[in-house]
PDB file of C-alpha atoms in Angstrom:
ATOM      1  CA  UNK A 465       0.217  -0.060   0.041  1.00 91.00           C
ATOM      2  CA  UNK A 466       1.554   3.503  -1.112  1.00 94.00           C
ATOM      3  CA  UNK A 467       1.517   5.601   1.544  1.00 96.00           C
ATOM      4  CA  UNK A 468       3.248   9.347   2.022  1.00 97.00           C
ATOM      5  CA  UNK A 469       3.354  10.720   5.669  1.00 98.00           C
ATOM      6  CA  UNK A 470       4.418  14.186   6.042  1.00 98.00           C
ATOM      7  CA  UNK A 471       5.381  15.768   9.906  1.00 98.00           C
ATOM      8  CA  UNK A 472       6.941  18.305  11.537  1.00 98.00           C
ATOM      9  CA  UNK A 473       4.960  21.429  10.654  1.00 98.00           C
ATOM     10  CA  UNK A 474       3.871  23.970  12.704  1.00 98.00           C
ATOM     11  CA  UNK A 475       3.874  27.392  13.683  1.00 98.00           C
ATOM     12  CA  UNK A 476       7.183  29.440  13.637  1.00 98.00           C
ATOM     13  CA  UNK A 477       8.073  33.101  13.927  1.00 98.00           C
ATOM     14  CA  UNK A 478      10.077  34.473  11.130  1.00 98.00           C
ATOM     15  CA  UNK A 479      13.787  33.621  10.839  1.00 98.00           C
ATOM     16  CA  UNK A 480      12.819  30.200  12.765  1.00 98.00           C
ATOM     17  CA  UNK A 481      13.524  26.898  11.573  1.00 98.00           C
ATOM     18  CA  UNK A 482      11.793  23.422  11.375  1.00 98.00           C
ATOM     19  CA  UNK A 483      12.708  20.233   9.835  1.00 98.00           C
ATOM     20  CA  UNK A 484      10.182  18.401   8.220  1.00 98.00           C
ATOM     21  CA  UNK A 485      10.133  14.678   7.367  1.00 98.00           C
ATOM     22  CA  UNK A 486       7.841  12.435   5.007  1.00 98.00           C
ATOM     23  CA  UNK A 487       7.957   8.659   5.725  1.00 98.00           C
ATOM     24  CA  UNK A 488       7.194   6.676   2.522  1.00 97.00           C
ATOM     25  CA  UNK A 489       6.066   2.890   1.846  1.00 96.00           C
ATOM     26  CA  UNK A 490       4.907   1.076  -1.133  1.00 94.00           C
ATOM     27  CA  UNK A 491       7.021   2.947  -3.527  1.00 94.00           C
ATOM     28  CA  UNK A 492      10.447   2.220  -4.922  1.00 93.00           C
ATOM     29  CA  UNK A 493      12.213   4.817  -2.849  1.00 94.00           C
ATOM     30  CA  UNK A 494      15.743   4.434  -4.036  1.00 94.00           C
ATOM     31  CA  UNK A 495      14.916   4.499  -7.731  1.00 93.00           C
ATOM     32  CA  UNK A 496      12.761   7.540  -7.432  1.00 95.00           C
ATOM     33  CA  UNK A 497      13.515  11.468  -7.702  1.00 97.00           C
ATOM     34  CA  UNK A 498      11.904  12.725  -4.526  1.00 98.00           C
ATOM     35  CA  UNK A 499      10.609  16.381  -3.925  1.00 98.00           C
ATOM     36  CA  UNK A 500       8.805  18.619  -1.561  1.00 98.00           C
ATOM     37  CA  UNK A 501       6.092  20.768  -2.956  1.00 98.00           C
ATOM     38  CA  UNK A 502       3.960  23.367  -1.465  1.00 98.00           C
ATOM     39  CA  UNK A 503       0.545  25.038  -1.753  1.00 98.00           C
ATOM     40  CA  UNK A 504      -0.210  28.132  -0.173  1.00 96.00           C
ATOM     41  CA  UNK A 505      -3.840  29.689  -0.256  1.00 92.00           C
ATOM     42  CA  UNK A 506      -5.284  30.854  -3.456  1.00 94.00           C
ATOM     43  CA  UNK A 507      -1.791  29.552  -5.308  1.00 96.00           C
ATOM     44  CA  UNK A 508      -0.816  26.533  -7.386  1.00 97.00           C
ATOM     45  CA  UNK A 509       1.458  23.818  -5.547  1.00 97.00           C
ATOM     46  CA  UNK A 510       5.082  24.443  -6.346  1.00 97.00           C
ATOM     47  CA  UNK A 511       8.402  22.376  -6.124  1.00 98.00           C
ATOM     48  CA  UNK A 512      10.193  23.640  -3.478  1.00 98.00           C
ATOM     49  CA  UNK A 513      13.136  21.077  -3.424  1.00 98.00           C
ATOM     50  CA  UNK A 514      14.006  18.145  -5.446  1.00 98.00           C
ATOM     51  CA  UNK A 515      16.575  15.424  -4.467  1.00 98.00           C
ATOM     52  CA  UNK A 516      17.253  12.556  -7.320  1.00 97.00           C
ATOM     53  CA  UNK A 517      17.971   8.819  -6.705  1.00 95.00           C
ATOM     54  CA  UNK A 518      21.579   9.882  -7.041  1.00 95.00           C
ATOM     55  CA  UNK A 519      21.458  12.515  -4.501  1.00 95.00           C
ATOM     56  CA  UNK A 520      21.576  15.537  -6.850  1.00 97.00           C
ATOM     57  CA  UNK A 521      19.519  18.472  -5.361  1.00 98.00           C
ATOM     58  CA  UNK A 522      17.883  21.232  -6.829  1.00 98.00           C
ATOM     59  CA  UNK A 523      15.875  24.320  -5.148  1.00 98.00           C
ATOM     60  CA  UNK A 524      13.503  26.715  -5.933  1.00 98.00           C
ATOM     61  CA  UNK A 525      15.153  30.167  -6.061  1.00 98.00           C
ATOM     62  CA  UNK A 526      13.324  32.018  -3.278  1.00 97.00           C
ATOM     63  CA  UNK A 527      14.607  28.842  -0.774  1.00 98.00           C
ATOM     64  CA  UNK A 528      17.922  28.640  -1.836  1.00 98.00           C
ATOM     65  CA  UNK A 529      20.631  29.101   0.855  1.00 98.00           C
ATOM     66  CA  UNK A 530      18.026  28.560   3.351  1.00 98.00           C
ATOM     67  CA  UNK A 531      16.463  25.214   2.806  1.00 98.00           C
ATOM     68  CA  UNK A 532      17.822  21.536   2.661  1.00 98.00           C
ATOM     69  CA  UNK A 533      16.525  18.281   0.908  1.00 98.00           C
ATOM     70  CA  UNK A 534      17.772  14.750   2.205  1.00 98.00           C
ATOM     71  CA  UNK A 535      17.158  11.393   2.068  1.00 98.00           C
ATOM     72  CA  UNK A 536      17.665   8.258   3.890  1.00 97.00           C
ATOM     73  CA  UNK A 537      17.237   5.318   1.658  1.00 95.00           C
ATOM     74  CA  UNK A 538      17.330   2.939   4.760  1.00 96.00           C
ATOM     75  CA  UNK A 539      14.384   4.505   6.355  1.00 97.00           C
ATOM     76  CA  UNK A 540      12.869   5.455   2.923  1.00 97.00           C
ATOM     77  CA  UNK A 541      12.318   9.037   4.302  1.00 98.00           C
ATOM     78  CA  UNK A 542      12.769  12.419   2.897  1.00 98.00           C
ATOM     79  CA  UNK A 543      13.700  15.345   4.847  1.00 98.00           C
ATOM     80  CA  UNK A 544      13.286  19.136   4.338  1.00 98.00           C
ATOM     81  CA  UNK A 545      15.364  21.508   6.649  1.00 98.00           C
ATOM     82  CA  UNK A 546      13.859  24.924   6.447  1.00 98.00           C
ATOM     83  CA  UNK A 547      16.039  27.550   8.027  1.00 98.00           C
ATOM     84  CA  UNK A 548      15.615  31.663   8.276  1.00 98.00           C
ATOM     85  CA  UNK A 549      12.029  31.064   7.523  1.00 98.00           C
ATOM     86  CA  UNK A 550       9.845  33.881   6.285  1.00 98.00           C
ATOM     87  CA  UNK A 551       6.242  34.365   6.139  1.00 97.00           C
ATOM     88  CA  UNK A 552       5.901  33.964   2.446  1.00 97.00           C
ATOM     89  CA  UNK A 553       7.066  30.310   2.887  1.00 98.00           C
ATOM     90  CA  UNK A 554       3.514  29.668   4.990  1.00 98.00           C
ATOM     91  CA  UNK A 555       1.691  26.935   3.057  1.00 98.00           C
ATOM     92  CA  UNK A 556       0.982  23.375   3.184  1.00 98.00           C
ATOM     93  CA  UNK A 557       3.894  21.407   2.445  1.00 98.00           C
ATOM     94  CA  UNK A 558       3.924  17.740   0.642  1.00 98.00           C
ATOM     95  CA  UNK A 559       6.325  15.218  -0.583  1.00 97.00           C
ATOM     96  CA  UNK A 560       6.154  13.108  -3.347  1.00 97.00           C
ATOM     97  CA  UNK A 561       8.124  11.725  -6.417  1.00 95.00           C
ATOM     98  CA  UNK A 562       8.900  13.828  -9.029  1.00 93.00           C
ATOM     99  CA  UNK A 563       6.773  13.312 -11.291  1.00 94.00           C
ATOM    100  CA  UNK A 564       4.036  12.964  -8.633  1.00 93.00           C
ATOM    101  CA  UNK A 565       2.710   9.384  -8.202  1.00 93.00           C
ATOM    102  CA  UNK A 566       0.076   8.570 -10.271  1.00 91.00           C
ATOM    103  CA  UNK A 567      -2.525   5.139  -9.150  1.00 89.00           C
ATOM    104  CA  UNK A 568      -5.013   4.491 -10.990  1.00 89.00           C
ATOM    105  CA  UNK A 569      -4.824   7.477 -13.402  1.00 89.00           C
ATOM    106  CA  UNK A 570      -5.071   9.880 -10.312  1.00 92.00           C
ATOM    107  CA  UNK A 571      -2.175  11.483  -8.677  1.00 93.00           C
ATOM    108  CA  UNK A 572      -1.708  10.557  -5.064  1.00 95.00           C
ATOM    109  CA  UNK A 573      -1.045  13.002  -2.167  1.00 96.00           C
ATOM    110  CA  UNK A 574      -0.509  12.440   1.335  1.00 96.00           C
ATOM    111  CA  UNK A 575      -1.983  14.953   3.904  1.00 97.00           C
ATOM    112  CA  UNK A 576       0.621  17.018   4.000  1.00 98.00           C
ATOM    113  CA  UNK A 577       1.942  19.360   6.836  1.00 98.00           C
ATOM    114  CA  UNK A 578       0.948  22.864   7.305  1.00 98.00           C
ATOM    115  CA  UNK A 579       4.024  25.276   8.075  1.00 98.00           C
ATOM    116  CA  UNK A 580       2.714  28.657   9.425  1.00 98.00           C
ATOM    117  CA  UNK A 581       5.429  31.666   9.791  1.00 98.00           C
ATOM    118  CA  UNK A 582       4.188  34.638  11.779  1.00 97.00           C
ATOM    119  CA  UNK A 583       4.976  36.693  14.617  1.00 96.00           C
TER     120      UNK A 583
END
C-alpha cells in the first residue's frame, strides 16, 4: 500500500527553523527522485526542493541557501530542513516523487503538513 506521511510542520516566528519529514511506503524509494512541494492558499502547488536517486539536489530560487533536502534510503524517508523562515514560506508542504505518483489514473498525495510563519 502506497503511503506518504508528512510531519514536522507548525507555527514558527520569522527567522525560525523547522525540519519536515516524510515517511514513505509502497514505493520504489531508492529508484525515484523525491521532492517537497508546497501550496499556499489561492496558489498553485509548486516544487520547493528536489533530490534525485543519485542525491543531486535542486531548489526553488526563493529558498536557495535556506532550505536543504535530504533522503535516507534505509528509512525510506525524505527530509526538508528549513532555516531563516519567512512569512511567504507559509503553506501546506507535501512530499512526493517527481513526477508525482499516479495511481490508477489519478495523482496520489499525502495529507501534507502545515507550516505557518508568523509573529
